[in-house]
Coordinates of C-alpha atoms (C1' of nucleotides) in Angstrom, one line a residue:
Chain A
M1 CA 1.9 3.6 30.8
R2 CA 0.0 0.4 31.2
A3 CA 0.4 -2.6 29.0
P4 CA -3.1 -2.6 27.3
Q5 CA -2.6 1.0 26.5
R6 CA 0.8 0.4 25.0
R7 CA -0.6 -2.5 22.9
E8 CA -3.3 -0.3 21.5
E9 CA -0.7 2.3 20.6
I10 CA 1.4 -0.4 19.0
V11 CA -1.5 -1.4 16.8
R12 CA -2.2 2.1 15.9
M13 CA 1.4 2.8 15.0
A14 CA 1.7 -0.4 13.0
R15 CA -1.4 0.3 11.1
S16 CA -0.4 3.9 10.5
N17 CA 3.0 2.9 9.1
G18 CA 2.2 -0.6 7.8
L19 CA 5.3 -1.9 9.6
A20 CA 7.1 -1.5 12.9
S21 CA 10.3 -3.0 14.3
V22 CA 10.8 -4.4 17.7
E23 CA 13.9 -2.3 18.2
H24 CA 12.1 0.9 17.3
L25 CA 9.1 0.1 19.5
A26 CA 11.3 -0.7 22.4
E27 CA 13.0 2.7 22.1
V28 CA 9.8 4.6 21.7
F29 CA 8.1 3.1 24.8
G30 CA 11.2 2.9 26.8
V31 CA 10.9 -0.8 27.6
T32 CA 13.0 -3.8 26.8
Q33 CA 12.6 -5.7 23.5
S34 CA 11.4 -8.6 25.6
T35 CA 8.3 -6.7 26.6
I36 CA 7.7 -5.6 23.1
R37 CA 8.0 -9.2 21.9
R38 CA 5.4 -10.2 24.5
D39 CA 3.1 -7.5 23.3
L40 CA 3.5 -8.5 19.7
S41 CA 3.0 -12.2 20.6
T42 CA -0.3 -11.3 22.3
L43 CA -1.4 -9.1 19.4
D44 CA -0.4 -11.8 16.9
K45 CA -2.5 -14.4 18.7
S46 CA -5.5 -12.1 18.7
N47 CA -5.0 -11.6 15.0
Q48 CA -4.6 -7.9 15.2
L49 CA -1.2 -7.9 13.7
A50 CA 1.1 -10.4 12.0
R51 CA 4.6 -10.9 13.4
T52 CA 7.6 -10.7 11.1
Y53 CA 11.3 -11.3 11.7
G54 CA 12.2 -8.3 13.8
G55 CA 8.9 -6.6 13.9
V56 CA 5.3 -6.6 12.9
I57 CA 3.2 -6.0 9.9
A58 CA -0.3 -4.7 9.8
V59 CA -2.9 -7.1 8.4
R60 CA -5.9 -5.0 8.7
S61 CA -7.7 -6.4 5.7
P62 CA -11.0 -7.2 7.2
H63 CA -11.5 -10.4 5.3
H64 CA -8.0 -11.6 5.8
E65 CA -8.3 -12.6 9.4
A66 CA -11.6 -14.3 8.8
S67 CA -10.2 -16.0 5.7
L68 CA -7.4 -17.5 7.7
Q69 CA -9.7 -18.9 10.4
E70 CA -12.1 -20.1 7.7
R71 CA -9.4 -22.1 5.9
A72 CA -8.4 -23.7 9.2
S73 CA -11.9 -24.9 9.9
E74 CA -12.7 -28.5 9.2
C75 CA -15.6 -27.8 6.8
H76 CA -13.4 -25.8 4.5
G77 CA -12.9 -28.8 2.2
A78 CA -16.6 -29.3 2.0
K79 CA -17.3 -25.7 1.2
D80 CA -14.6 -25.7 -1.5
A81 CA -16.1 -28.7 -3.1
I82 CA -19.5 -27.1 -3.1
G83 CA -18.0 -23.9 -4.5
R84 CA -16.3 -25.8 -7.3
W85 CA -19.5 -27.6 -8.3
A86 CA -21.5 -24.4 -8.2
A87 CA -18.9 -22.5 -10.3
G88 CA -19.2 -25.3 -12.8
Q89 CA -22.8 -24.4 -13.4
V90 CA -21.9 -21.0 -14.7
E91 CA -21.4 -20.3 -18.3
P92 CA -19.5 -17.4 -20.0
G93 CA -21.6 -14.4 -20.7
Q94 CA -24.0 -14.9 -17.8
T95 CA -24.8 -12.7 -14.9
V96 CA -24.4 -14.3 -11.5
L97 CA -25.5 -13.4 -8.0
L98 CA -23.4 -14.4 -5.0
D99 CA -24.8 -14.1 -1.6
A100 CA -22.4 -13.2 1.3
G101 CA -20.6 -15.9 3.1
T102 CA -17.6 -18.1 3.0
T103 CA -19.2 -20.8 0.9
T104 CA -20.1 -18.4 -1.8
A105 CA -16.6 -17.1 -1.6
R106 CA -15.4 -20.4 -2.7
V107 CA -17.7 -20.2 -5.7
A108 CA -16.1 -16.8 -6.5
A109 CA -12.7 -18.3 -6.3
H110 CA -13.6 -21.1 -8.8
L111 CA -15.1 -18.6 -11.2
H112 CA -11.7 -17.7 -12.3
G113 CA -11.4 -18.4 -16.1
T114 CA -15.0 -18.2 -16.9
S115 CA -15.1 -15.1 -18.9
P116 CA -16.8 -12.8 -19.8
L117 CA -18.9 -12.7 -16.6
T118 CA -20.9 -10.3 -14.5
V119 CA -20.8 -11.1 -10.9
V120 CA -22.9 -9.3 -8.3
T121 CA -22.5 -9.9 -4.6
S122 CA -23.5 -8.4 -1.3
G123 CA -20.5 -9.7 0.6
L124 CA -16.9 -8.6 0.8
T125 CA -15.6 -12.1 1.3
P126 CA -16.8 -13.3 -2.1
F127 CA -16.0 -10.0 -3.6
F128 CA -12.4 -10.2 -2.8
E129 CA -12.1 -13.7 -4.1
L130 CA -13.2 -12.6 -7.6
A131 CA -10.4 -12.6 -10.1
D132 CA -9.2 -9.4 -11.7
D133 CA -9.9 -10.7 -15.1
S134 CA -10.5 -8.4 -18.0
G135 CA -13.8 -10.0 -18.8
M136 CA -14.9 -10.0 -15.2
E137 CA -17.3 -7.3 -14.2
R138 CA -17.4 -7.1 -10.4
I139 CA -20.4 -5.4 -8.8
L140 CA -21.0 -4.9 -5.2
L141 CA -24.4 -4.2 -3.8
G142 CA -23.7 -1.5 -1.3
G143 CA -25.6 -0.8 1.8
E144 CA -25.2 -0.8 5.5
Y145 CA -22.2 -2.8 6.7
R146 CA -22.5 -5.7 9.0
E147 CA -19.1 -6.4 10.5
V148 CA -19.9 -9.9 11.7
S149 CA -20.8 -11.2 8.3
Q150 CA -18.7 -8.8 6.3
S151 CA -21.6 -8.0 4.2
F152 CA -24.1 -5.4 3.3
V153 CA -27.7 -5.3 4.1
G154 CA -30.6 -3.0 4.4
P155 CA -32.9 -0.9 2.2
L156 CA -30.0 0.3 0.0
T157 CA -28.9 -3.3 -0.7
E158 CA -32.4 -4.3 -1.5
A159 CA -32.9 -1.3 -3.8
A160 CA -29.7 -2.1 -5.7
L161 CA -30.7 -5.7 -6.0
D162 CA -34.1 -4.6 -7.4
R163 CA -32.3 -3.4 -10.5
W164 CA -31.0 -6.9 -11.5
S165 CA -32.0 -10.3 -12.6
F166 CA -29.6 -13.2 -12.7
D167 CA -29.0 -16.3 -14.7
R168 CA -27.7 -18.0 -11.6
A169 CA -28.2 -17.1 -7.9
F170 CA -26.1 -18.8 -5.3
L171 CA -27.3 -18.3 -1.7
G172 CA -25.6 -19.2 1.5
A173 CA -27.4 -19.9 4.7
D174 CA -26.7 -20.3 8.4
A175 CA -28.9 -23.4 8.3
V176 CA -31.5 -25.0 6.1
T177 CA -34.4 -27.3 6.8
A178 CA -36.9 -28.7 4.4
E179 CA -39.8 -27.6 6.6
R180 CA -38.9 -24.1 7.4
G181 CA -36.5 -23.1 4.7
I182 CA -33.4 -20.9 5.3
C183 CA -32.4 -19.8 8.7
E184 CA -30.5 -16.6 9.5
A185 CA -29.6 -14.5 12.5
S186 CA -31.9 -11.6 11.6
P187 CA -34.9 -10.8 9.5
V188 CA -33.1 -8.3 7.3
Q189 CA -30.9 -11.1 6.1
T190 CA -33.8 -13.5 5.4
R191 CA -35.6 -10.8 3.5
L192 CA -32.6 -10.1 1.4
K193 CA -32.2 -13.7 0.6
E194 CA -35.9 -13.9 -0.4
L195 CA -35.3 -11.0 -2.8
M196 CA -32.2 -12.7 -4.1
A197 CA -34.1 -15.9 -4.8
R198 CA -36.8 -13.9 -6.6
A199 CA -34.2 -12.3 -8.9
G200 CA -32.5 -15.5 -9.9
D201 CA -33.5 -17.6 -12.9
Q202 CA -31.9 -20.7 -11.3
V203 CA -31.4 -20.6 -7.6
Y204 CA -29.0 -22.7 -5.6
V205 CA -28.7 -22.9 -1.9
L206 CA -25.2 -23.9 -0.8
A207 CA -25.0 -25.5 2.6
H208 CA -22.5 -28.1 3.9
A209 CA -23.9 -31.1 5.7
A210 CA -23.6 -29.6 9.2
K211 CA -26.1 -26.9 8.3
L212 CA -28.8 -29.3 7.2
G213 CA -31.5 -29.6 9.8
A214 CA -29.8 -27.2 12.3
T215 CA -31.7 -24.4 13.9
P216 CA -29.1 -21.9 15.3
F217 CA -31.2 -18.8 15.0
N218 CA -34.8 -17.8 14.7
A219 CA -35.3 -15.9 11.4
W220 CA -36.6 -18.1 8.7
V221 CA -37.7 -17.8 5.1
H222 CA -39.3 -20.1 2.6
L223 CA -37.7 -19.4 -0.7
P224 CA -40.2 -18.6 -3.5
G225 CA -40.0 -20.8 -6.6
K226 CA -37.9 -23.8 -7.4
W227 CA -34.3 -24.1 -6.0
T228 CA -31.5 -26.7 -5.8
L229 CA -29.8 -27.7 -2.6
V230 CA -26.1 -28.1 -3.0
T231 CA -24.3 -29.9 -0.1
D232 CA -21.2 -32.1 0.4
A233 CA -20.7 -35.8 0.4
G234 CA -20.9 -35.9 4.2
A235 CA -24.7 -35.4 4.1
T236 CA -26.6 -38.5 5.2
A237 CA -29.7 -40.0 3.4
E238 CA -31.8 -39.0 6.4
Q239 CA -30.7 -35.4 6.0
L240 CA -31.6 -35.3 2.3
A241 CA -34.8 -37.3 2.3
P242 CA -37.1 -34.5 3.6
F243 CA -35.8 -32.2 0.9
E244 CA -36.3 -34.7 -1.9
S245 CA -39.7 -35.7 -0.7
R246 CA -40.7 -32.0 -1.2
G247 CA -39.4 -32.0 -4.7
I248 CA -36.2 -30.1 -4.1
T249 CA -33.3 -31.2 -6.2
T250 CA -30.3 -32.1 -4.1
V251 CA -26.7 -32.3 -5.2
L252 CA -23.7 -33.8 -3.5
A253 CA -20.5 -32.0 -4.4
D254 CA -17.3 -34.0 -4.4
Chain B
M1 CA 11.1 -27.6 -11.5
R2 CA 12.3 -24.1 -12.3
A3 CA 12.7 -21.4 -9.7
P4 CA 10.2 -18.9 -11.2
Q5 CA 7.7 -21.7 -11.4
R6 CA 8.3 -22.7 -7.8
R7 CA 7.9 -19.1 -6.7
E8 CA 4.6 -18.8 -8.5
E9 CA 3.5 -22.0 -6.8
I10 CA 4.6 -20.6 -3.4
V11 CA 2.5 -17.5 -3.9
R12 CA -0.4 -19.6 -4.9
M13 CA -0.1 -21.9 -1.9
A14 CA 0.4 -19.0 0.5
R15 CA -2.7 -17.2 -0.8
S16 CA -4.7 -20.4 -0.7
N17 CA -3.8 -21.1 2.9
G18 CA -3.0 -17.7 4.1
L19 CA 0.2 -18.9 5.7
A20 CA 3.0 -21.2 4.8
S21 CA 6.1 -22.2 6.7
V22 CA 9.6 -22.4 5.4
E23 CA 9.9 -26.0 6.7
H24 CA 6.8 -27.2 5.0
L25 CA 7.6 -25.5 1.7
A26 CA 11.1 -27.0 1.7
E27 CA 9.6 -30.4 2.2
V28 CA 6.9 -30.0 -0.4
F29 CA 9.3 -28.8 -3.1
G30 CA 12.2 -31.1 -2.0
V31 CA 14.7 -28.2 -1.7
T32 CA 16.6 -26.8 1.3
Q33 CA 15.2 -24.2 3.5
S34 CA 17.9 -21.9 2.2
T35 CA 16.4 -22.0 -1.2
I36 CA 12.9 -21.3 0.2
R37 CA 14.3 -18.5 2.2
R38 CA 15.8 -17.0 -1.0
D39 CA 12.5 -17.4 -2.7
L40 CA 10.6 -15.7 0.1
S41 CA 13.1 -12.9 0.2
T42 CA 12.5 -12.3 -3.5
L43 CA 8.7 -12.5 -3.2
D44 CA 8.8 -10.2 -0.2
K45 CA 10.8 -7.6 -2.0
S46 CA 8.3 -7.6 -4.9
N47 CA 5.5 -7.2 -2.4
Q48 CA 3.7 -10.3 -3.3
L49 CA 4.0 -11.8 0.2
A50 CA 5.2 -10.7 3.6
R51 CA 7.7 -12.6 5.5
T52 CA 7.1 -13.8 9.0
Y53 CA 9.2 -15.6 11.5
G54 CA 9.5 -19.0 10.0
G55 CA 7.4 -18.5 7.0
V56 CA 5.3 -16.2 4.9
I57 CA 1.8 -14.6 5.1
A58 CA -0.3 -13.6 2.2
V59 CA -1.0 -9.9 2.0
R60 CA -2.9 -9.7 -1.1
S61 CA -5.6 -7.6 0.4
P62 CA -6.2 -5.2 -2.5
H63 CA -5.9 -2.1 -0.5
H64 CA -3.1 -3.2 1.7
E65 CA -0.4 -3.0 -0.9
A66 CA -1.5 0.3 -2.2
S67 CA -1.9 1.6 1.4
L68 CA 1.8 0.8 2.0
Q69 CA 2.9 2.5 -1.1
E70 CA 0.7 5.5 -0.3
R71 CA 2.2 5.9 3.1
A72 CA 5.6 5.9 1.7
S73 CA 4.8 8.6 -0.8
E74 CA 6.0 12.1 0.0
C75 CA 2.6 13.7 0.0
H76 CA 1.2 11.4 2.6
G77 CA 2.0 14.0 5.3
A78 CA 0.0 16.7 3.5
K79 CA -2.9 14.4 2.9
D80 CA -3.0 13.4 6.5
A81 CA -3.0 17.0 7.6
I82 CA -5.9 17.7 5.2
G83 CA -7.7 14.7 6.5
R84 CA -7.3 15.7 10.1
W85 CA -8.6 19.2 9.4
A86 CA -11.6 17.8 7.4
A87 CA -12.5 15.4 10.2
G88 CA -12.5 18.3 12.6
Q89 CA -15.4 19.8 10.6
V90 CA -17.6 16.9 11.4
E91 CA -19.8 16.9 14.5
P92 CA -21.5 13.9 16.2
G93 CA -24.8 12.9 14.8
Q94 CA -24.1 14.1 11.3
T95 CA -24.3 12.2 8.1
V96 CA -21.1 12.5 6.1
L97 CA -20.1 11.6 2.5
L98 CA -16.6 10.5 1.7
D99 CA -15.5 10.3 -1.9
A100 CA -13.1 7.5 -2.9
G101 CA -9.3 8.2 -2.7
T102 CA -6.4 8.2 -0.4
T103 CA -7.0 11.7 0.9
T104 CA -10.5 11.0 1.9
A105 CA -9.2 7.8 3.5
R106 CA -7.2 10.1 5.9
V107 CA -10.4 11.8 6.8
A108 CA -12.0 8.5 7.6
A109 CA -9.1 7.6 9.8
H110 CA -9.4 10.8 11.8
L111 CA -13.2 10.4 12.2
H112 CA -12.4 7.9 15.0
G113 CA -14.1 9.0 18.2
T114 CA -16.7 11.2 16.6
S115 CA -19.8 9.3 17.5
P116 CA -22.6 8.7 16.6
L117 CA -21.9 9.2 12.9
T118 CA -23.2 7.9 9.6
V119 CA -20.5 7.7 7.0
V120 CA -21.3 7.0 3.4
T121 CA -18.5 6.3 0.9
S122 CA -17.9 5.0 -2.6
G123 CA -14.3 3.9 -2.1
L124 CA -12.9 0.8 -0.4
T125 CA -9.8 2.7 0.8
P126 CA -11.8 5.2 3.0
F127 CA -14.2 2.4 3.9
F128 CA -11.6 0.3 5.5
E129 CA -10.2 3.2 7.5
L130 CA -13.5 3.7 9.2
A131 CA -13.4 2.6 12.8
D132 CA -15.5 -0.2 14.1
D133 CA -17.2 2.0 16.7
S134 CA -20.6 1.1 18.0
G135 CA -21.9 4.5 17.1
M136 CA -20.5 4.4 13.6
E137 CA -22.7 3.4 10.8
R138 CA -20.7 2.5 7.7
I139 CA -22.4 2.6 4.4
L140 CA -20.8 1.7 1.1
L141 CA -22.4 2.9 -2.1
G142 CA -22.1 -0.2 -4.3
G143 CA -21.7 -0.3 -8.0
E144 CA -19.3 -1.4 -10.6
Y145 CA -15.8 -1.9 -9.3
R146 CA -12.9 0.1 -10.6
E147 CA -9.7 -1.7 -9.7
V148 CA -7.4 1.3 -10.2
S149 CA -9.1 3.6 -7.8
Q150 CA -10.5 0.8 -5.6
S151 CA -13.9 2.4 -5.8
F152 CA -17.4 2.0 -7.2
V153 CA -18.9 3.9 -10.0
G154 CA -21.7 3.7 -12.5
P155 CA -25.5 3.9 -12.5
L156 CA -25.8 1.7 -9.4
T157 CA -23.6 4.0 -7.4
E158 CA -25.5 7.0 -8.7
A159 CA -28.8 5.5 -7.8
A160 CA -27.7 4.7 -4.3
L161 CA -26.3 8.2 -3.9
D162 CA -29.7 9.6 -5.0
R163 CA -31.2 8.3 -1.8
W164 CA -29.1 10.5 0.5
S165 CA -28.3 14.0 1.5
F166 CA -25.3 14.9 3.7
D167 CA -24.3 17.4 6.3
R168 CA -20.8 17.3 5.0
A169 CA -19.4 16.0 1.6
F170 CA -15.7 15.5 1.2
L171 CA -14.6 15.1 -2.4
G172 CA -11.2 14.1 -3.7
A173 CA -9.8 15.0 -7.1
D174 CA -7.1 14.0 -9.5
A175 CA -6.6 17.7 -10.1
V176 CA -8.4 21.1 -9.4
T177 CA -8.2 24.4 -11.2
A178 CA -10.2 27.5 -10.5
E179 CA -11.2 27.8 -14.2
R180 CA -12.2 24.3 -15.1
G181 CA -13.1 22.7 -11.7
I182 CA -12.3 19.1 -10.9
C183 CA -10.4 16.9 -13.2
E184 CA -10.7 13.1 -13.4
A185 CA -9.7 10.3 -15.6
S186 CA -13.1 9.6 -16.9
P187 CA -16.6 11.2 -17.2
V188 CA -18.3 8.6 -15.0
Q189 CA -16.1 9.8 -12.2
T190 CA -16.8 13.5 -12.8
R191 CA -20.5 12.9 -13.1
L192 CA -20.5 11.0 -9.8
K193 CA -18.6 13.9 -8.1
E194 CA -21.1 16.3 -9.4
L195 CA -23.9 14.3 -7.9
M196 CA -22.0 14.1 -4.6
A197 CA -21.5 17.8 -4.5
R198 CA -25.2 18.3 -5.1
A199 CA -26.1 16.0 -2.2
G200 CA -23.8 17.8 0.3
D201 CA -25.0 20.6 2.4
Q202 CA -21.4 21.8 2.9
V203 CA -19.0 20.6 0.2
Y204 CA -15.2 20.4 0.6
V205 CA -12.7 19.5 -2.1
L206 CA -9.6 18.0 -0.7
A207 CA -6.5 18.3 -2.8
H208 CA -2.9 18.7 -1.8
A209 CA -0.8 21.4 -3.4
A210 CA 0.6 19.3 -6.2
K211 CA -2.9 18.9 -7.6
L212 CA -3.7 22.6 -7.8
G213 CA -3.5 23.8 -11.4
A214 CA -2.5 20.4 -12.8
T215 CA -4.2 18.9 -15.8
P216 CA -3.4 15.2 -15.9
F217 CA -6.6 14.0 -17.5
N218 CA -9.4 15.4 -19.7
A219 CA -12.7 14.9 -17.9
W220 CA -13.7 18.0 -16.0
V221 CA -16.6 19.2 -14.0
H222 CA -17.6 22.5 -12.5
L223 CA -19.1 21.8 -9.1
P224 CA -22.6 23.2 -8.5
G225 CA -23.0 25.6 -5.6
K226 CA -20.5 26.8 -3.0
W227 CA -17.6 24.7 -1.9
T228 CA -14.4 25.0 0.1
L229 CA -11.0 24.0 -1.2
V230 CA -8.8 22.3 1.5
T231 CA -5.2 22.0 0.6
D232 CA -1.9 21.9 2.5
A233 CA 0.6 24.5 3.7
G234 CA 2.7 23.8 0.6
A235 CA 0.3 25.6 -1.6
T236 CA 1.7 28.9 -3.0
A237 CA -0.2 32.2 -3.1
E238 CA -0.2 32.1 -6.8
Q239 CA -1.9 28.7 -6.7
L240 CA -4.6 30.0 -4.3
A241 CA -5.2 33.4 -5.8
P242 CA -7.4 32.2 -8.8
F243 CA -9.7 30.3 -6.4
E244 CA -10.1 33.2 -4.0
S245 CA -10.7 35.7 -6.7
R246 CA -13.7 33.5 -7.7
G247 CA -15.0 33.5 -4.2
I248 CA -14.0 30.0 -3.3
T249 CA -13.0 29.7 0.3
T250 CA -9.6 28.1 0.7
V251 CA -8.1 26.4 3.7
L252 CA -4.5 25.5 4.4
A253 CA -4.4 22.5 6.7
D254 CA -1.4 22.2 8.9
Chain C
dA1 C1' 30.5 -27.0 -27.6
dT2 C1' 31.4 -23.4 -24.6
dG3 C1' 30.9 -19.4 -21.7
dA4 C1' 27.7 -16.6 -19.0
dA5 C1' 24.1 -16.4 -16.0
dT6 C1' 21.3 -18.4 -12.7
dC7 C1' 20.3 -21.5 -9.3
dT8 C1' 21.3 -24.6 -5.5
dG9 C1' 23.3 -26.7 -1.3
dC10 C1' 26.2 -26.1 2.6
dG11 C1' 28.5 -24.0 6.5
dC12 C1' 29.1 -20.2 9.5
dG13 C1' 28.4 -16.2 12.3
dT14 C1' 24.6 -13.1 13.6
dT15 C1' 20.1 -11.8 14.9
dT16 C1' 15.9 -12.7 16.8
dC17 C1' 13.0 -15.5 19.5
dG18 C1' 10.8 -17.9 23.4
dC19 C1' 10.8 -19.3 28.0
dG20 C1' 11.7 -19.3 33.0
dC21 C1' 13.1 -16.8 36.9
dG22 C1' 13.0 -13.2 40.3
dA23 C1' 11.6 -8.5 41.3
dT24 C1' 8.4 -4.7 41.1
dA25 C1' 4.0 -2.3 40.8
dC26 C1' -1.0 -2.2 41.3
dG27 C1' -5.4 -3.2 43.3
dC28 C1' -8.3 -5.5 46.6
dT29 C1' -9.6 -7.1 51.1
dC30 C1' -9.7 -7.1 55.9
Chain D
dG1 C1' -2.6 0.6 56.8
dA2 C1' -0.9 -4.2 56.4
dG3 C1' -1.3 -8.4 53.8
dC4 C1' -1.8 -10.7 49.6
dG5 C1' -2.9 -12.1 44.8
dT6 C1' -2.4 -10.8 40.0
dA7 C1' -0.3 -8.7 36.3
dT8 C1' 3.8 -6.9 34.4
dC9 C1' 8.6 -6.1 33.6
dG10 C1' 13.7 -6.9 33.0
dC11 C1' 17.2 -10.2 32.5
dG12 C1' 19.7 -14.3 31.0
dC13 C1' 20.2 -18.4 28.3
dG14 C1' 19.5 -21.9 24.9
dA15 C1' 17.1 -22.6 20.5
dA16 C1' 15.5 -21.3 16.1
dA17 C1' 15.7 -18.7 12.1
dC18 C1' 18.2 -15.6 9.4
dG19 C1' 21.5 -13.6 5.9
dC20 C1' 25.8 -14.2 3.5
dG21 C1' 29.6 -16.1 0.9
dC22 C1' 31.4 -19.8 -1.6
dA23 C1' 31.6 -23.7 -4.6
dG24 C1' 29.3 -27.0 -7.5
dA25 C1' 25.4 -27.8 -10.7
dT26 C1' 22.1 -26.6 -14.1
dT27 C1' 20.2 -23.9 -17.8
dC28 C1' 20.3 -21.1 -21.8
dA29 C1' 22.0 -18.7 -25.7
dT30 C1' 25.4 -18.2 -28.9

DNA sequence: ATGAATCTGCGCGTTTCGCGCGATACGCTC
DNA sequence: GAGCGTATCGCGCGAAACGCGCAGATTCAT
């Protein structure tokens, strides 16, 4: 049996049982524990499993892996600050929309304690950050699953969204410019964001400084109506000026 | 600082960062690594965290914990057999509905390799078991989240379901009797199941032997149309007789 | 105030880990 | 078919982390 094949099998076994020990795996495959350890080390590095003392544990939660990477990223602090400020705009009793994304996930995390509250989201990342409070109603817009963004898009999502209006709508973005609006990887995403903005009474676009003025993709949308740009203290005056000159309120979270 | 308080804080820190090392924790709290190790051991036993070599990892993925418990339960083997049989009924190119629940999650797990496929589900447990195949379209019916069943219910779910029909519909159940049909904890669930059955061309009810004839709750529904009862080899002839005498096809998975 | 229960630090033996080395198997080229 | 590079494996050793028992300290209730 080849090594890659054995590693796949290890992942399968670990996920099936939740746990697996080095000793047991070595016996099953008829190799030394050293070999198993090497395999586990490889799998651990590629985030498919987590090592434990004497074995492995399955960490298949889809958001877990990304969450870990996210927290290690340098802009996590900025996103958290933005999320905290945004959560502060929410008052008990309201109905709130959270777009998919790691920044809106930070909003969700800081929503803890604001109760009662109805939170609607299209992303698993923010969804799982929502507290299991008694007064918290958690609603997921279903739809077609996009693995890369851990979110739902498509006609089903849009149809579900069509049944709501929101006191606050918090949108994420891959990039934002004053001239072209919000940038995303695909038109299905920009269309969804447009609908989201339409459904929100007060609309906030959350984007840390690195996203201001960037153009990583080619799908753009101008948000309808008024909205507020929330970014972090790292944003420069030059970055903010074009927004303010167009009458867009800008906020620096800190 | 008291020990329970410190342990809470450790959980909080681990969840916030995903990871935490023994060394770092010992420094932060100003105690020896032994003490930290004891804490981690305690928290590990109570399933709040998972130990790793040199630290801990957060495993608060909502389904992970339940998944582990589920696999330890004695009826897991039966559910898996049922799931394997059910997955065998699915052919490439079809559109399939999976109800929420641990049994339908086993169906999802065995759907791996059947491609292309469109799978629609209302439960997170089956959803996360679905493989990330290229030909696999994963669709989640959104709605209001029920923590206990890790699934979505309510008008939004029903509205989303209304947009589909399915080649195969696999329903779970808290209990099944020939006389009264499917039993659930609440009417919102039974109503959803009724709609699911209506949307399915071929309908299967998956229930291991212990669920046949039981009456744990008080919300019942008679499924419309024909359906097939799939159970495990542990079901007795007396349990099956009432179903067969009513013309319901029964299958013993093995 | 006093006794029980819990918690903590320390030391020790045990287990697991990671790394480097040499050997082996596989695939590719000429 | 011979030669050669790459990937993989088993083994041994030193290091790191672990669990356990014991004794002193702290907390809490009576």
